[in-house]
């Protein structure tokens, strides 16, 4: 049974519900100790008197408020409690609101509330009322020396109190350069939105918090165990020279990235999408022989040899060898155009003779 960190009561109207408060989260960080690299001894911190430099024990430490430079008002825990006993002992519900009306920006720290002695029935009454009404309770509570705004939320059979940030604690996002809906630099096309929606739908699944865990912490702990087994407990790993830095923030082609995320090949998918969005204009189909002549026309100075070669291939029944696209692409545009027109004229006669 965990130890309660606060005892008091929930109060709204004339209803008084005794509750105990427990922390709802367990922060699992990496508990790293600072060491002196010269001998790997732990580095400690001392609480010392700034007047004489001597160390001060916890029993001799009190809290004080500096009302002017160098002058303090001493406040004990009893002083803080007596300032407003009701505020320090009650969770005072101020209103009930719809949960969706409270932005996630305001939620800060959750706490479990369990019924105190004799509070089971009124605790259950508030819980079922919150559940049936679909509301959350907005309350005010003092924890230690700070007053918090809080939300009472029904989570299963437990009432959870989640402290909220005050409105003046939320920074204004107006100074940030956020693209607006009509910003031309951030204009989104229908194709991009459609592909992004397909990606989201493909990754959609039911919420299961158990499948998520701190993989980075696990990797670091595995590295620690590896160093322990290898007896490298006091080996300092230095960065290797010339390690490539990961480039971030460069989006070359958003469509290609979305297509790759959807498991498509960018080239093929892009062609498919372009065909779907805007079909290419239809053109008159030419005979296959003419298309072949235009695509594979030989250079002007080799026209005669090419014509005889065509006759020999046709007689043997074998398909003519196609020139590689690289060679065709290497020709200058003007020369390739001239070769096409002249080659077509020179090869037309042998074909007509063969057909006859």
mmCIF file of C-alpha atoms in Angstrom:
data_model
loop_
_atom_site.group_PDB
_atom_site.id
_atom_site.type_symbol
_atom_site.label_atom_id
_atom_site.label_comp_id
_atom_site.label_asym_id
_atom_site.label_seq_id
_atom_site.Cartn_x
_atom_site.Cartn_y
_atom_site.Cartn_z
ATOM 1 C CA UNK A 1 0.000 0.000 0.000
ATOM 2 C CA UNK A 2 1.641 3.296 -1.062
ATOM 3 C CA UNK A 3 1.837 6.155 1.381
ATOM 4 C CA UNK A 4 -0.626 8.984 0.884
ATOM 5 C CA UNK A 5 0.967 12.356 0.233
ATOM 6 C CA UNK A 6 -2.063 14.458 1.219
ATOM 7 C CA UNK A 7 -5.214 13.972 3.292
ATOM 8 C CA UNK A 8 -8.284 16.151 3.039
ATOM 9 C CA UNK A 9 -11.716 16.208 1.478
ATOM 10 C CA UNK A 10 -13.563 16.989 -1.734
ATOM 11 C CA UNK A 11 -16.126 19.696 -1.168
ATOM 12 C CA UNK A 12 -18.949 20.873 -3.421
ATOM 13 C CA UNK A 13 -22.179 22.397 -2.155
ATOM 14 C CA UNK A 14 -22.844 20.767 1.217
ATOM 15 C CA UNK A 15 -21.191 17.491 0.185
ATOM 16 C CA UNK A 16 -17.982 16.573 2.011
ATOM 17 C CA UNK A 17 -15.982 13.563 0.775
ATOM 18 C CA UNK A 18 -12.890 12.551 2.789
ATOM 19 C CA UNK A 19 -10.111 11.468 0.443
ATOM 20 C CA UNK A 20 -6.456 10.509 0.476
ATOM 21 C CA UNK A 21 -4.246 11.600 -2.412
ATOM 22 C CA UNK A 22 -1.608 9.352 -3.989
ATOM 23 C CA UNK A 23 0.810 10.005 -6.850
ATOM 24 C CA UNK A 24 -0.504 8.505 -10.079
ATOM 25 C CA UNK A 25 2.767 8.391 -12.005
ATOM 26 C CA UNK A 26 6.185 6.890 -11.397
ATOM 27 C CA UNK A 27 8.829 8.763 -13.334
ATOM 28 C CA UNK A 28 11.330 6.186 -14.572
ATOM 29 C CA UNK A 29 14.363 8.163 -15.595
ATOM 30 C CA UNK A 30 18.027 7.240 -15.701
ATOM 31 C CA UNK A 31 19.435 7.780 -12.229
ATOM 32 C CA UNK A 32 22.904 8.970 -13.211
ATOM 33 C CA UNK A 33 25.414 10.116 -10.606
ATOM 34 C CA UNK A 34 27.893 12.886 -11.352
ATOM 35 C CA UNK A 35 31.493 11.707 -10.960
ATOM 36 C CA UNK A 36 34.877 13.366 -10.864
ATOM 37 C CA UNK A 37 36.575 12.136 -14.041
ATOM 38 C CA UNK A 38 39.989 12.198 -12.365
ATOM 39 C CA UNK A 39 39.228 9.404 -9.872
ATOM 40 C CA UNK A 40 35.520 8.630 -10.577
ATOM 41 C CA UNK A 41 34.457 9.644 -7.092
ATOM 42 C CA UNK A 42 30.838 10.855 -6.664
ATOM 43 C CA UNK A 43 30.347 14.616 -6.669
ATOM 44 C CA UNK A 44 28.255 15.781 -3.719
ATOM 45 C CA UNK A 45 26.425 18.994 -2.896
ATOM 46 C CA UNK A 46 26.492 20.687 0.448
ATOM 47 C CA UNK A 47 23.903 22.914 2.057
ATOM 48 C CA UNK A 48 26.049 25.600 3.593
ATOM 49 C CA UNK A 49 25.590 28.879 5.387
ATOM 50 C CA UNK A 50 26.553 31.641 2.986
ATOM 51 C CA UNK A 51 27.528 33.812 5.931
ATOM 52 C CA UNK A 52 30.148 31.582 7.538
ATOM 53 C CA UNK A 53 30.531 28.831 4.910
ATOM 54 C CA UNK A 54 29.632 26.034 7.355
ATOM 55 C CA UNK A 55 27.377 23.110 6.399
ATOM 56 C CA UNK A 56 23.740 23.238 7.582
ATOM 57 C CA UNK A 57 21.710 20.131 8.480
ATOM 58 C CA UNK A 58 18.091 19.644 7.415
ATOM 59 C CA UNK A 59 16.862 20.133 10.996
ATOM 60 C CA UNK A 60 18.221 23.682 11.026
ATOM 61 C CA UNK A 61 16.671 24.743 7.717
ATOM 62 C CA UNK A 62 13.514 26.888 7.725
ATOM 63 C CA UNK A 63 11.688 28.678 4.904
ATOM 64 C CA UNK A 64 11.696 32.432 4.537
ATOM 65 C CA UNK A 65 10.320 35.084 2.198
ATOM 66 C CA UNK A 66 12.696 37.925 1.240
ATOM 67 C CA UNK A 67 10.502 41.028 1.567
ATOM 68 C CA UNK A 68 13.480 43.358 1.033
ATOM 69 C CA UNK A 69 17.110 42.865 0.154
ATOM 70 C CA UNK A 70 18.709 40.737 2.877
ATOM 71 C CA UNK A 71 15.597 40.743 5.117
ATOM 72 C CA UNK A 72 13.311 37.729 5.450
ATOM 73 C CA UNK A 73 9.994 36.746 7.009
ATOM 74 C CA UNK A 74 10.333 33.237 8.431
ATOM 75 C CA UNK A 75 7.424 30.912 7.611
ATOM 76 C CA UNK A 76 7.040 27.501 9.225
ATOM 77 C CA UNK A 77 4.774 24.715 7.983
ATOM 78 C CA UNK A 78 2.309 25.667 10.724
ATOM 79 C CA UNK A 79 2.283 29.283 9.540
ATOM 80 C CA UNK A 80 1.452 28.109 6.013
ATOM 81 C CA UNK A 81 -1.345 25.889 7.307
ATOM 82 C CA UNK A 82 -2.860 28.590 9.534
ATOM 83 C CA UNK A 83 -2.895 31.135 6.697
ATOM 84 C CA UNK A 84 -5.992 29.381 5.283
ATOM 85 C CA UNK A 85 -6.796 26.038 6.954
ATOM 86 C CA UNK A 86 -9.762 25.342 4.663
ATOM 87 C CA UNK A 87 -7.746 25.857 1.494
ATOM 88 C CA UNK A 88 -4.995 23.497 2.632
ATOM 89 C CA UNK A 89 -7.375 20.682 3.573
ATOM 90 C CA UNK A 90 -10.066 20.680 0.879
ATOM 91 C CA UNK A 91 -10.407 20.140 -2.847
ATOM 92 C CA UNK A 92 -13.050 22.769 -3.493
ATOM 93 C CA UNK A 93 -15.022 22.105 -6.688
ATOM 94 C CA UNK A 94 -15.900 25.401 -8.367
ATOM 95 C CA UNK A 95 -17.760 24.196 -11.471
ATOM 96 C CA UNK A 96 -18.536 21.227 -13.701
ATOM 97 C CA UNK A 97 -17.571 21.537 -17.367
ATOM 98 C CA UNK A 98 -17.377 19.367 -20.482
ATOM 99 C CA UNK A 99 -14.063 17.545 -20.696
ATOM 100 C CA UNK A 100 -13.485 18.489 -24.345
ATOM 101 C CA UNK A 101 -13.653 22.170 -23.431
ATOM 102 C CA UNK A 102 -10.374 21.942 -21.467
ATOM 103 C CA UNK A 103 -7.347 21.974 -23.768
ATOM 104 C CA UNK A 104 -4.609 19.410 -23.213
ATOM 105 C CA UNK A 105 -2.210 22.327 -22.747
ATOM 106 C CA UNK A 106 -3.639 22.893 -19.284
ATOM 107 C CA UNK A 107 -3.212 19.361 -17.887
ATOM 108 C CA UNK A 108 -0.128 19.023 -15.715
ATOM 109 C CA UNK A 109 0.138 16.241 -13.088
ATOM 110 C CA UNK A 110 -2.316 13.425 -12.237
ATOM 111 C CA UNK A 111 -3.063 12.132 -8.734
ATOM 112 C CA UNK A 112 -5.263 9.279 -7.554
ATOM 113 C CA UNK A 113 -7.959 10.110 -5.021
ATOM 114 C CA UNK A 114 -9.078 7.263 -2.770
ATOM 115 C CA UNK A 115 -11.943 7.486 -0.287
ATOM 116 C CA UNK A 116 -10.938 8.211 3.288
ATOM 117 C CA UNK A 117 -12.487 6.641 6.361
ATOM 118 C CA UNK A 118 -16.282 6.598 6.045
ATOM 119 C CA UNK A 119 -16.228 8.186 2.588
ATOM 120 C CA UNK A 120 -16.979 5.199 0.342
ATOM 121 C CA UNK A 121 -20.625 6.036 -0.435
ATOM 122 C CA UNK A 122 -20.196 9.749 -1.159
ATOM 123 C CA UNK A 123 -17.050 8.938 -3.157
ATOM 124 C CA UNK A 124 -19.044 6.493 -5.301
ATOM 125 C CA UNK A 125 -21.852 9.040 -5.647
ATOM 126 C CA UNK A 126 -19.509 11.691 -7.066
ATOM 127 C CA UNK A 127 -17.838 9.160 -9.344
ATOM 128 C CA UNK A 128 -21.096 7.926 -10.865
ATOM 129 C CA UNK A 129 -22.412 11.471 -11.186
ATOM 130 C CA UNK A 130 -19.327 12.522 -13.156
ATOM 131 C CA UNK A 131 -19.632 9.434 -15.319
ATOM 132 C CA UNK A 132 -23.340 9.873 -16.090
ATOM 133 C CA UNK A 133 -23.155 13.634 -16.645
ATOM 134 C CA UNK A 134 -20.070 13.392 -18.849
ATOM 135 C CA UNK A 135 -18.506 16.283 -16.955
ATOM 136 C CA UNK A 136 -15.293 16.983 -15.088
ATOM 137 C CA UNK A 137 -15.056 18.999 -11.901
ATOM 138 C CA UNK A 138 -12.894 22.132 -11.898
ATOM 139 C CA UNK A 139 -11.500 22.585 -8.405
ATOM 140 C CA UNK A 140 -8.991 24.543 -6.366
ATOM 141 C CA UNK A 141 -6.512 22.837 -4.039
ATOM 142 C CA UNK A 142 -3.365 23.772 -2.109
ATOM 143 C CA UNK A 143 -0.514 21.239 -2.283
ATOM 144 C CA UNK A 144 2.421 22.114 -0.065
ATOM 145 C CA UNK A 145 2.742 25.882 -0.516
ATOM 146 C CA UNK A 146 1.134 26.351 -3.930
ATOM 147 C CA UNK A 147 -2.499 26.643 -4.849
ATOM 148 C CA UNK A 148 -3.420 24.640 -7.936
ATOM 149 C CA UNK A 149 -6.304 24.619 -10.310
ATOM 150 C CA UNK A 150 -7.377 21.000 -10.802
ATOM 151 C CA UNK A 151 -9.736 18.790 -12.789
ATOM 152 C CA UNK A 152 -11.530 15.841 -11.189
ATOM 153 C CA UNK A 153 -11.952 13.152 -13.830
ATOM 154 C CA UNK A 154 -13.649 9.771 -13.590
ATOM 155 C CA UNK A 155 -11.205 7.099 -14.858
ATOM 156 C CA UNK A 156 -12.750 3.680 -14.481
ATOM 157 C CA UNK A 157 -13.734 3.333 -10.815
ATOM 158 C CA UNK A 158 -11.187 5.912 -9.661
ATOM 159 C CA UNK A 159 -11.493 9.674 -9.339
ATOM 160 C CA UNK A 160 -8.318 11.232 -10.697
ATOM 161 C CA UNK A 161 -7.338 14.766 -9.796
ATOM 162 C CA UNK A 162 -5.212 16.297 -12.515
ATOM 163 C CA UNK A 163 -3.622 19.620 -11.643
ATOM 164 C CA UNK A 164 -4.099 22.290 -14.307
ATOM 165 C CA UNK A 165 -1.953 25.190 -15.390
ATOM 166 C CA UNK A 166 -3.392 28.660 -15.000
ATOM 167 C CA UNK A 167 -4.156 30.632 -18.139
ATOM 168 C CA UNK A 168 -1.311 33.087 -17.488
ATOM 169 C CA UNK A 169 1.128 30.150 -17.368
ATOM 170 C CA UNK A 170 0.384 29.203 -20.968
ATOM 171 C CA UNK A 171 2.615 31.076 -23.375
ATOM 172 C CA UNK A 172 1.020 32.804 -26.318
ATOM 173 C CA UNK A 173 1.769 31.096 -29.623
ATOM 174 C CA UNK A 174 1.119 34.301 -31.550
ATOM 175 C CA UNK A 175 4.828 35.116 -31.781
ATOM 176 C CA UNK A 176 5.620 31.792 -33.454
ATOM 177 C CA UNK A 177 5.786 31.491 -37.210
ATOM 178 C CA UNK A 178 2.896 29.074 -37.684
ATOM 179 C CA UNK A 179 1.606 28.606 -41.268
ATOM 180 C CA UNK A 180 -1.990 29.653 -41.723
ATOM 181 C CA UNK A 181 -4.605 27.868 -43.800
ATOM 182 C CA UNK A 182 -4.208 30.381 -46.659
ATOM 183 C CA UNK A 183 -0.400 30.494 -46.582
ATOM 184 C CA UNK A 184 0.867 29.898 -50.121
ATOM 185 C CA UNK A 185 4.193 28.493 -48.895
ATOM 186 C CA UNK A 186 2.354 25.762 -46.985
ATOM 187 C CA UNK A 187 -0.402 25.134 -49.515
ATOM 188 C CA UNK A 188 -1.589 21.522 -49.409
ATOM 189 C CA UNK A 189 -2.830 19.841 -52.555
ATOM 190 C CA UNK A 190 -5.744 17.412 -52.630
ATOM 191 C CA UNK A 191 -3.362 14.621 -53.663
ATOM 192 C CA UNK A 192 -1.061 15.216 -50.696
ATOM 193 C CA UNK A 193 -3.982 15.341 -48.276
ATOM 194 C CA UNK A 194 -5.494 12.187 -49.765
ATOM 195 C CA UNK A 195 -2.206 10.291 -49.436
ATOM 196 C CA UNK A 196 -1.648 11.543 -45.881
ATOM 197 C CA UNK A 197 -5.160 10.420 -44.941
ATOM 198 C CA UNK A 198 -4.455 6.990 -46.429
ATOM 199 C CA UNK A 199 -1.269 6.775 -44.366
ATOM 200 C CA UNK A 200 -3.114 7.746 -41.171
ATOM 201 C CA UNK A 201 -5.886 5.248 -41.833
ATOM 202 C CA UNK A 202 -3.336 2.537 -42.534
ATOM 203 C CA UNK A 203 -1.633 3.194 -39.185
ATOM 204 C CA UNK A 204 -4.867 3.515 -37.200
ATOM 205 C CA UNK A 205 -5.301 1.057 -34.321
ATOM 206 C CA UNK A 206 -6.923 0.792 -30.905
ATOM 207 C CA UNK A 207 -5.179 2.571 -28.034
ATOM 208 C CA UNK A 208 -3.122 0.100 -26.012
ATOM 209 C CA UNK A 209 -0.771 1.903 -23.607
ATOM 210 C CA UNK A 210 0.940 -1.361 -22.615
ATOM 211 C CA UNK A 211 2.642 -1.670 -26.004
ATOM 212 C CA UNK A 212 4.546 1.589 -25.566
ATOM 213 C CA UNK A 213 7.627 1.818 -23.375
ATOM 214 C CA UNK A 214 10.829 3.774 -23.008
ATOM 215 C CA UNK A 215 13.014 2.077 -25.614
ATOM 216 C CA UNK A 216 15.804 4.634 -25.189
ATOM 217 C CA UNK A 217 16.116 3.856 -21.467
ATOM 218 C CA UNK A 218 16.144 0.123 -22.272
ATOM 219 C CA UNK A 219 18.937 0.634 -24.824
ATOM 220 C CA UNK A 220 21.015 2.637 -22.338
ATOM 221 C CA UNK A 221 20.507 -0.016 -19.646
ATOM 222 C CA UNK A 222 21.562 -2.710 -22.138
ATOM 223 C CA UNK A 223 24.697 -0.689 -22.880
ATOM 224 C CA UNK A 224 25.394 -0.433 -19.141
ATOM 225 C CA UNK A 225 25.047 -4.186 -18.709
ATOM 226 C CA UNK A 226 27.356 -4.749 -21.695
ATOM 227 C CA UNK A 227 30.009 -2.480 -20.176
ATOM 228 C CA UNK A 228 29.719 -4.257 -16.819
ATOM 229 C CA UNK A 229 30.194 -7.679 -18.415
ATOM 230 C CA UNK A 230 33.167 -6.411 -20.419
ATOM 231 C CA UNK A 231 34.706 -4.823 -17.275
ATOM 232 C CA UNK A 232 34.599 -1.408 -18.940
ATOM 233 C CA UNK A 233 33.012 0.291 -15.950
ATOM 234 C CA UNK A 234 35.453 3.215 -16.002
ATOM 235 C CA UNK A 235 35.946 3.583 -19.737
ATOM 236 C CA UNK A 236 34.860 6.918 -21.181
ATOM 237 C CA UNK A 237 33.518 6.548 -24.712
ATOM 238 C CA UNK A 238 34.532 9.493 -26.863
ATOM 239 C CA UNK A 239 32.810 10.471 -30.127
ATOM 240 C CA UNK A 240 34.468 9.138 -33.252
ATOM 241 C CA UNK A 241 35.928 11.777 -35.579
ATOM 242 C CA UNK A 242 34.099 12.486 -38.776
ATOM 243 C CA UNK A 243 30.762 11.039 -37.715
ATOM 244 C CA UNK A 244 28.141 12.196 -40.236
ATOM 245 C CA UNK A 245 25.569 14.516 -38.776
ATOM 246 C CA UNK A 246 21.978 13.692 -39.446
ATOM 247 C CA UNK A 247 20.353 16.328 -41.593
ATOM 248 C CA UNK A 248 16.880 17.373 -40.544
ATOM 249 C CA UNK A 249 14.290 19.791 -41.771
ATOM 250 C CA UNK A 250 14.808 19.179 -45.504
ATOM 251 C CA UNK A 251 11.698 18.039 -47.340
ATOM 252 C CA UNK A 252 12.589 17.602 -50.999
ATOM 253 C CA UNK A 253 9.398 15.981 -52.296
ATOM 254 C CA UNK A 254 6.475 15.548 -49.934
ATOM 255 C CA UNK A 255 4.599 13.320 -52.360
ATOM 256 C CA UNK A 256 7.550 10.926 -52.696
ATOM 257 C CA UNK A 257 7.877 10.717 -48.921
ATOM 258 C CA UNK A 258 4.186 9.936 -48.543
ATOM 259 C CA UNK A 259 4.368 7.334 -51.294
ATOM 260 C CA UNK A 260 7.390 5.703 -49.699
ATOM 261 C CA UNK A 261 5.565 5.660 -46.364
ATOM 262 C CA UNK A 262 2.631 3.914 -48.007
ATOM 263 C CA UNK A 263 4.975 1.235 -49.315
ATOM 264 C CA UNK A 264 4.948 2.315 -52.952
ATOM 265 C CA UNK A 265 7.846 2.897 -55.270
ATOM 266 C CA UNK A 266 7.920 6.682 -55.772
ATOM 267 C CA UNK A 267 8.428 6.536 -59.534
ATOM 268 C CA UNK A 268 5.688 4.046 -60.263
ATOM 269 C CA UNK A 269 3.298 5.489 -57.715
ATOM 270 C CA UNK A 270 3.833 9.000 -59.023
ATOM 271 C CA UNK A 271 3.053 7.829 -62.527
ATOM 272 C CA UNK A 272 -0.059 6.044 -61.334
ATOM 273 C CA UNK A 273 -1.254 9.093 -59.409
ATOM 274 C CA UNK A 274 -0.628 11.394 -62.332
ATOM 275 C CA UNK A 275 -2.614 9.065 -64.596
ATOM 276 C CA UNK A 276 -5.460 9.031 -62.092
ATOM 277 C CA UNK A 277 -5.559 12.792 -61.657
ATOM 278 C CA UNK A 278 -4.975 13.931 -65.242
ATOM 279 C CA UNK A 279 -5.012 11.381 -68.108
ATOM 280 C CA UNK A 280 -2.505 12.136 -70.894
ATOM 281 C CA UNK A 281 -3.885 13.510 -74.168
ATOM 282 C CA UNK A 282 -4.726 10.863 -76.748
ATOM 283 C CA UNK A 283 -2.743 10.904 -79.969
ATOM 284 C CA UNK A 284 -3.242 9.194 -83.299
ATOM 285 C CA UNK A 285 -1.681 5.759 -83.348
ATOM 286 C CA UNK A 286 0.907 5.226 -86.070
ATOM 287 C CA UNK A 287 1.896 1.911 -87.617
ATOM 288 C CA UNK A 288 4.480 0.042 -85.608
ATOM 289 C CA UNK A 289 6.956 0.094 -88.476
ATOM 290 C CA UNK A 290 6.882 3.880 -88.692
ATOM 291 C CA UNK A 291 7.305 4.219 -84.913
ATOM 292 C CA UNK A 292 10.289 1.900 -85.029
ATOM 293 C CA UNK A 293 11.818 3.859 -87.886
ATOM 294 C CA UNK A 294 11.480 7.160 -86.068
ATOM 295 C CA UNK A 295 12.825 5.843 -82.784
ATOM 296 C CA UNK A 296 15.767 3.970 -84.314
ATOM 297 C CA UNK A 297 16.791 6.050 -87.285
ATOM 298 C CA UNK A 298 20.519 5.666 -88.051
ATOM 299 C CA UNK A 299 22.849 8.604 -88.601
ATOM 300 C CA UNK A 300 22.692 10.314 -92.005
ATOM 301 C CA UNK A 301 26.092 9.066 -93.173
ATOM 302 C CA UNK A 302 25.162 5.424 -92.499
ATOM 303 C CA UNK A 303 21.793 5.438 -94.254
ATOM 304 C CA UNK A 304 22.746 3.063 -97.081
ATOM 305 C CA UNK A 305 24.279 0.424 -94.824
ATOM 306 C CA UNK A 306 21.328 0.589 -92.484
ATOM 307 C CA UNK A 307 18.873 0.026 -95.348
ATOM 308 C CA UNK A 308 20.687 -3.128 -96.551
ATOM 309 C CA UNK A 309 20.904 -4.372 -92.980
ATOM 310 C CA UNK A 310 17.159 -3.965 -92.603
ATOM 311 C CA UNK A 311 16.500 -6.073 -95.701
ATOM 312 C CA UNK A 312 18.816 -8.843 -94.438
ATOM 313 C CA UNK A 313 17.161 -8.969 -91.043
ATOM 314 C CA UNK A 314 13.673 -8.986 -92.527
ATOM 315 C CA UNK A 315 14.625 -11.888 -94.805
ATOM 316 C CA UNK A 316 15.945 -13.973 -91.923
ATOM 317 C CA UNK A 317 12.856 -13.309 -89.785
ATOM 318 C CA UNK A 318 14.870 -11.936 -86.802
ATOM 319 C CA UNK A 319 13.926 -8.726 -85.033
ATOM 320 C CA UNK A 320 16.193 -5.732 -85.680
ATOM 321 C CA UNK A 321 18.514 -4.824 -82.827
ATOM 322 C CA UNK A 322 17.414 -1.682 -81.028
ATOM 323 C CA UNK A 323 19.913 1.031 -80.277
ATOM 324 C CA UNK A 324 20.344 1.799 -76.618
ATOM 325 C CA UNK A 325 18.464 4.735 -75.170
ATOM 326 C CA UNK A 326 21.718 6.161 -73.901
ATOM 327 C CA UNK A 327 23.186 6.486 -77.392
ATOM 328 C CA UNK A 328 20.016 8.014 -78.734
ATOM 329 C CA UNK A 329 19.866 10.465 -75.845
ATOM 330 C CA UNK A 330 23.501 11.450 -76.427
ATOM 331 C CA UNK A 331 22.812 12.851 -79.880
ATOM 332 C CA UNK A 332 22.194 16.573 -80.157
ATOM 333 C CA UNK A 333 18.575 17.500 -80.641
ATOM 334 C CA UNK A 334 19.069 19.010 -84.085
ATOM 335 C CA UNK A 335 21.107 16.069 -85.387
ATOM 336 C CA UNK A 336 18.600 13.539 -84.019
ATOM 337 C CA UNK A 337 15.723 15.393 -85.729
ATOM 338 C CA UNK A 338 17.534 15.455 -89.038
ATOM 339 C CA UNK A 339 18.414 11.778 -88.730
ATOM 340 C CA UNK A 340 14.787 10.863 -88.084
ATOM 341 C CA UNK A 341 13.461 12.661 -91.173
ATOM 342 C CA UNK A 342 16.177 11.435 -93.536
ATOM 343 C CA UNK A 343 16.204 7.891 -92.128
ATOM 344 C CA UNK A 344 12.476 7.534 -92.604
ATOM 345 C CA UNK A 345 12.784 8.525 -96.267
ATOM 346 C CA UNK A 346 15.696 6.140 -96.937
ATOM 347 C CA UNK A 347 14.082 3.072 -95.360
ATOM 348 C CA UNK A 348 10.640 3.581 -96.852
ATOM 349 C CA UNK A 349 11.753 2.359 -100.332
ATOM 350 C CA UNK A 350 13.122 -1.056 -99.210
ATOM 351 C CA UNK A 351 9.934 -1.743 -97.253
ATOM 352 C CA UNK A 352 7.723 -0.902 -100.217
ATOM 353 C CA UNK A 353 9.816 -3.199 -102.443
ATOM 354 C CA UNK A 354 9.562 -6.038 -99.902
ATOM 355 C CA UNK A 355 5.835 -5.567 -99.475
ATOM 356 C CA UNK A 356 5.348 -5.668 -103.243
#
